[in-house]
XYZ file of C-alpha atoms in Angstrom:
176
model
C -68.658 22.167 40.367
C -68.726 19.624 38.157
C -70.766 18.883 35.167
C -71.854 15.643 34.260
C -72.935 14.427 30.981
C -74.805 11.407 30.913
C -73.428 8.581 28.716
C -76.778 6.810 27.804
C -74.871 3.776 26.273
C -73.866 2.700 29.494
C -76.975 3.606 31.264
C -80.590 1.946 31.843
C -83.714 2.332 33.711
C -85.555 -1.190 34.470
C -88.901 -1.807 36.008
C -90.914 -4.909 37.474
C -94.002 -5.780 38.883
C -95.856 -8.691 40.108
C -97.658 -10.552 37.523
C -100.396 -13.111 38.738
C -99.194 -12.954 42.214
C -96.408 -15.936 41.063
C -94.050 -14.129 38.881
C -92.689 -10.132 37.798
C -93.229 -8.360 34.656
C -89.797 -6.488 33.881
C -89.260 -3.975 31.295
C -87.089 -0.938 30.583
C -87.363 2.825 29.379
C -85.123 3.090 26.516
C -84.934 6.862 26.249
C -84.312 8.952 29.415
C -82.337 12.224 30.751
C -80.863 12.498 33.808
C -79.371 15.806 35.109
C -77.143 16.205 37.826
C -76.056 19.498 39.130
C -73.127 19.644 41.878
C -69.947 18.433 43.038
C -69.022 14.813 43.326
C -66.991 15.418 46.098
C -70.077 17.049 48.018
C -72.956 14.870 46.500
C -75.525 15.761 49.450
C -75.354 19.390 48.079
C -75.956 17.940 44.288
C -79.713 17.966 42.523
C -80.759 15.412 40.403
C -83.480 15.939 37.503
C -84.721 12.440 36.008
C -86.850 12.631 32.956
C -88.534 9.607 31.245
C -90.482 9.808 28.097
C -93.189 6.995 29.324
C -93.643 6.051 25.259
C -90.569 4.721 25.289
C -91.384 1.453 27.453
C -89.950 -1.956 26.466
C -91.347 -4.792 27.762
C -90.846 -7.037 24.950
C -94.181 -7.493 24.123
C -95.486 -4.983 21.715
C -99.499 -5.607 22.662
C -98.428 -5.320 26.477
C -96.499 -2.008 25.761
C -99.355 -0.220 23.779
C -101.418 -1.263 26.815
C -99.187 0.427 29.249
C -99.585 3.782 26.740
C -102.871 3.646 27.178
C -105.356 5.745 29.836
C -105.477 2.380 32.188
C -101.555 3.178 32.798
C -99.608 5.974 31.615
C -101.865 7.657 29.213
C -98.509 8.407 27.277
C -100.249 10.917 24.730
C -101.638 13.159 27.310
C -98.825 12.601 30.308
C -95.575 11.846 27.845
C -92.798 12.194 30.775
C -92.142 10.786 34.228
C -90.079 13.461 36.055
C -88.365 12.924 39.288
C -86.787 16.162 41.062
C -84.672 15.686 44.128
C -85.626 18.051 46.970
C -82.946 16.627 49.578
C -79.877 13.860 49.276
C -78.993 12.265 52.536
C -75.485 10.384 52.980
C -75.913 7.171 54.568
C -72.583 5.792 54.158
C -69.440 6.433 52.385
C -71.111 5.491 48.781
C -74.774 5.275 49.866
C -77.056 8.200 49.939
C -80.978 8.309 49.937
C -82.641 10.726 47.235
C -85.875 12.243 48.235
C -87.952 14.272 45.614
C -90.717 14.718 44.009
C -91.949 12.130 41.148
C -94.240 12.846 39.021
C -96.319 10.439 37.111
C -99.525 10.911 35.126
C -99.680 14.482 36.015
C -99.470 13.336 39.950
C -96.889 14.402 42.150
C -95.963 12.403 45.100
C -92.593 12.540 47.175
C -90.388 9.156 46.798
C -87.081 8.044 48.178
C -84.709 5.999 46.527
C -81.232 4.613 47.404
C -78.217 5.829 45.597
C -74.906 3.826 45.506
C -72.404 6.307 44.109
C -69.340 3.737 42.622
C -67.150 6.359 42.303
C -65.247 7.737 39.137
C -62.618 6.060 36.847
C -60.422 7.182 33.972
C -61.291 5.961 30.544
C -59.018 4.121 28.624
C -60.028 5.230 25.296
C -59.885 9.187 25.839
C -58.649 10.049 29.461
C -62.148 11.294 30.297
C -63.104 11.008 34.062
C -66.478 8.663 34.500
C -68.449 8.453 37.428
C -71.318 6.014 38.253
C -74.301 5.422 40.094
C -77.144 2.615 40.902
C -80.610 3.576 42.204
C -83.173 1.596 43.298
C -86.534 2.032 44.881
C -90.368 1.268 44.369
C -93.415 3.154 44.021
C -97.120 2.226 44.330
C -98.548 2.441 40.854
C -102.210 3.582 42.354
C -100.848 6.213 43.968
C -100.197 7.490 40.609
C -103.641 6.849 39.257
C -102.630 3.353 37.616
C -105.576 1.124 39.254
C -105.942 -1.282 36.208
C -106.180 -4.853 37.611
C -108.053 -7.563 37.399
C -108.895 -10.372 40.117
C -107.432 -13.695 39.777
C -109.985 -17.087 39.943
C -107.171 -18.472 42.447
C -107.332 -14.988 44.836
C -105.620 -11.885 44.880
C -104.893 -9.627 41.594
C -103.283 -9.805 38.089
C -100.723 -6.720 38.794
C -99.022 -5.757 41.777
C -99.369 -2.544 43.437
C -95.418 -1.691 43.596
C -93.189 -0.949 40.917
C -89.551 -1.730 41.623
C -87.124 0.658 39.378
C -83.588 -0.144 39.034
C -81.538 2.506 37.087
C -77.704 2.417 36.080
C -76.156 5.449 35.004
C -72.376 6.191 33.844
C -71.637 9.723 33.383
C -68.501 11.629 31.895
C -67.189 14.452 34.049
C -65.826 17.730 33.051
C -64.181 20.023 35.295
């Protein structure tokens, strides 16, 4: 069993959504926790839990961030966290896995699958500790979580896309 401690300084969760049918609005969650329970030599039998305080959203625009915290989107006061809990991890190749689990946003839980690339381990030149890295990607339909706010565009189409793409980069410090 390996105990992994998230190194937040070297980790990030970013997202993007189509905006006005022609570009992408991007942002990040500045606060999150990732719990990994299992063994790095047998990732398929591990479990993962990710908790993201939605109020930590940052798109670089305070007005937009405040709107995203309202009932039109996350309703952050009533539903402070998004939570993903793995149910299965399937090995696709030596470095790639599919992680399927329950994702809860705004009180709604759906099963989602994310692609995970295991980047292996390395020794830190600073203190000799073992570090492990993972890159995660996937997308979810925000409307499946009750986030249906939108506006029709004069030229056709909608202000916001349905799909939200997530990218996560995580570095852990391993203790045997």
